[in-house]
Coordinates of C-alpha atoms in Angstrom, one line a residue:
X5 CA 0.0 0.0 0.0
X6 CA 1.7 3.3 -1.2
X7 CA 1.7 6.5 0.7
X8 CA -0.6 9.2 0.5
X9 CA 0.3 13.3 -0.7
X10 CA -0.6 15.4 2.2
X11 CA -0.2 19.3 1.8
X12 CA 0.4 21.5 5.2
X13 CA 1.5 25.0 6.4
X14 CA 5.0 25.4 5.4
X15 CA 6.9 26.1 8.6
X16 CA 10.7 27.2 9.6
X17 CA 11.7 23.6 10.0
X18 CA 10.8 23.1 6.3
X19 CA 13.2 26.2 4.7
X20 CA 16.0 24.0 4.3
X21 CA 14.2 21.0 2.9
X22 CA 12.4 23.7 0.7
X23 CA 15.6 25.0 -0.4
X24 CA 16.8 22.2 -1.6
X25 CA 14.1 21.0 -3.5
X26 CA 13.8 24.3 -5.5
X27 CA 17.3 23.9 -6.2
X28 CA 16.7 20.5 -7.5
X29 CA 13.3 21.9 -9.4
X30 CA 14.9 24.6 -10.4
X31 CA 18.1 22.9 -12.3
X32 CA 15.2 22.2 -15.8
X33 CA 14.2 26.0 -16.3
X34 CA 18.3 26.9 -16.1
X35 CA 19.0 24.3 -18.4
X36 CA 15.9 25.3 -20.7
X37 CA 17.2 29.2 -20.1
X38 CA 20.9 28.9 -20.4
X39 CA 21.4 30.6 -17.4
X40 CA 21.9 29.0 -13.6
X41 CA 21.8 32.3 -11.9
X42 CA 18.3 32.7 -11.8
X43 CA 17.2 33.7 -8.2
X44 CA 15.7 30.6 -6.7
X45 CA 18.5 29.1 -7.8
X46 CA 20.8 31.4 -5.8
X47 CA 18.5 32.2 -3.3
X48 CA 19.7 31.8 0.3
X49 CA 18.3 30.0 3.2
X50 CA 17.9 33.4 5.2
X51 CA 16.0 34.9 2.5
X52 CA 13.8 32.0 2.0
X53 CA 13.0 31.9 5.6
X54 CA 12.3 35.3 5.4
X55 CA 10.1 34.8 2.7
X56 CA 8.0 32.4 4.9
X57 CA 7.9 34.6 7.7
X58 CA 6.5 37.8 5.5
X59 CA 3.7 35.2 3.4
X60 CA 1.8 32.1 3.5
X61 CA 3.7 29.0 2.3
X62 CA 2.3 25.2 1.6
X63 CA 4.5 22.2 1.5
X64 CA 3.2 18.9 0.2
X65 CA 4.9 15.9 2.1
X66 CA 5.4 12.0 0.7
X67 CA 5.8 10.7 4.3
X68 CA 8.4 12.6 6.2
X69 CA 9.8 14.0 2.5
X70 CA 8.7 17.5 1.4
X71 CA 8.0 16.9 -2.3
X72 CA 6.4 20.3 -3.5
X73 CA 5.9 23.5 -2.6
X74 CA 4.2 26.9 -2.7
X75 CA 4.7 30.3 -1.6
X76 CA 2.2 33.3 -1.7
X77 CA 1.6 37.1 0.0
X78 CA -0.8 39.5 -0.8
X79 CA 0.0 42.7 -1.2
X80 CA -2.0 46.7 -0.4
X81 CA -3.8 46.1 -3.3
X82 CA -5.1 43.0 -2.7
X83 CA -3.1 40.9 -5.6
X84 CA -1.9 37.7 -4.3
X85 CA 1.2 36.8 -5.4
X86 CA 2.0 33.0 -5.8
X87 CA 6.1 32.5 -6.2
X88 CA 7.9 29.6 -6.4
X89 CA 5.3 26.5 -7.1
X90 CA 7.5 23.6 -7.6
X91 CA 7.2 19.5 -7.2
X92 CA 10.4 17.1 -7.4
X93 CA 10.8 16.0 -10.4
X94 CA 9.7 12.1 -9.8
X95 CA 6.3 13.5 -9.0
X96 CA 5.5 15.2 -11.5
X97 CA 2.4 14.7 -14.0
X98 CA 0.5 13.9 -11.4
X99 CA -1.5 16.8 -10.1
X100 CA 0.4 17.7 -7.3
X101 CA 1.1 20.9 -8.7
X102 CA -2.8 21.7 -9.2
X103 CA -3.6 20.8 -5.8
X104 CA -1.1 23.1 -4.4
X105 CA -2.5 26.0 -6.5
X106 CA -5.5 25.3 -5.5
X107 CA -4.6 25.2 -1.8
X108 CA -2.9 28.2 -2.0
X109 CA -5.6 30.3 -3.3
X110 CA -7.8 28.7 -0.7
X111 CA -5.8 30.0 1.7
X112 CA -5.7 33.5 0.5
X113 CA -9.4 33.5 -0.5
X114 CA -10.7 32.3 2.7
X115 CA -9.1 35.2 4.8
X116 CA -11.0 38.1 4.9
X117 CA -7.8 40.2 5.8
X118 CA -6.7 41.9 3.6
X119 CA -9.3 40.8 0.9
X120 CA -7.9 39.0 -2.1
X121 CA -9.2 40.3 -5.1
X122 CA -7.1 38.3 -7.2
X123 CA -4.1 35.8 -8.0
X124 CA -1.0 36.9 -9.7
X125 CA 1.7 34.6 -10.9
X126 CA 4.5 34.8 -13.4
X127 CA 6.9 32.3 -15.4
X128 CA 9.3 32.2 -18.3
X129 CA 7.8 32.0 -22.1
X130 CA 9.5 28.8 -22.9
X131 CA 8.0 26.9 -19.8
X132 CA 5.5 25.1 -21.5
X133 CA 4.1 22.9 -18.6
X134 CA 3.5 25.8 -16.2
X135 CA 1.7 27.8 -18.8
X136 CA 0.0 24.9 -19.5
X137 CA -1.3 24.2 -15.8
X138 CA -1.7 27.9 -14.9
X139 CA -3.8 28.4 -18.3
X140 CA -6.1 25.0 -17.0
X141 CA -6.9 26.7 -13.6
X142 CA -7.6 29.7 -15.3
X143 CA -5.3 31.9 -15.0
X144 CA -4.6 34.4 -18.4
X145 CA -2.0 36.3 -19.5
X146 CA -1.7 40.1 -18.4
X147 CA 1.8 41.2 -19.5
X148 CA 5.2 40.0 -20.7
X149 CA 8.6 41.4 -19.8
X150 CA 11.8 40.9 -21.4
X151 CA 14.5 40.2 -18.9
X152 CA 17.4 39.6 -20.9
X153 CA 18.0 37.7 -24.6
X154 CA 17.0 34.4 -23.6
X155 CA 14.2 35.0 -21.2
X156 CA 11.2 36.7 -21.2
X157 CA 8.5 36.1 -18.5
X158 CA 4.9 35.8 -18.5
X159 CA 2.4 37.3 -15.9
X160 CA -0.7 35.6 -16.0
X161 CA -3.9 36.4 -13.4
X162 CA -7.4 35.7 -12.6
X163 CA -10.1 37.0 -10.7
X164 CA -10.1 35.8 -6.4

């Protein structure tokens, strides 16, 4: 009998398992990009903690083993901005992706302080499988911005 996903509050014991996932995540879209200096590849544990502490953050556990995660704040206006969605690699193609997007927004939508009033996310143009999922939950594209010759990222929203 195999184990069950379960998704949970990301909490500061989980940075440095987080940290090392995203690095591991994070090694395709460098690859796909040329470039392996992207920020959550060189992101360090302080900041990621400190990213935890100042949002909301998810973490979706095989047994003891963090396997995906999320990371989301909302901001004055009431945009929620979801960062950093990623699931190990072996577990991919298998939802786990779409149930931490959904249980993000949940999250966000279900506090009535500050008021969400809607769901903000960005990725590069040549990431096929995240435009792909973040097109199937509805999300649509509000702006792209060139960062540099090989990359140009997407912003993509949708209503709270």
């Amino acid at each position: 009998m195999g184990m069950s996903v379960t998704i949970s509050v990301a909490d500061a014991q989980d940075a440095e398992h987080i940290l090392k996932l995203q690095y591991l995540c994070y090694q395709s879209e460098a690859e796909l990009y040329g470039d392996y200096s992207i920020e959550p590849l060189t992101q360090t544990l302080d900041a990621l903690r400190t990213e935890l502490a100042q949002g909301h953050g998810l973490v979706a556990r095989l047994g003891d083993e963090v396997v995906a995660s999320v990371r989301g704040r909302v901001d004055e206006a009431g945009t929620v901005r979801i960062a950093k969605l990623i699931v190990h690699p072996r577990m991919r193609r298998h939802g786990l992706g779409g149930r931490l997007l959904d249980a993000i927004e949940g999250h966000f939508a279900g506090d009535p302080t500050p008021t969400a009033k809607r769901f903000q996310l960005f990725t590069g143009h040549r990431s096929e499988g995240n435009l792909r999922l973040y097109r199937s939950k509805g999300y649509e594209q509000v702006a792209v911005r060139e960062i540099g010759p090989r990359l140009t990222l997407v912003t993509l929203e949708k209503a709270a």
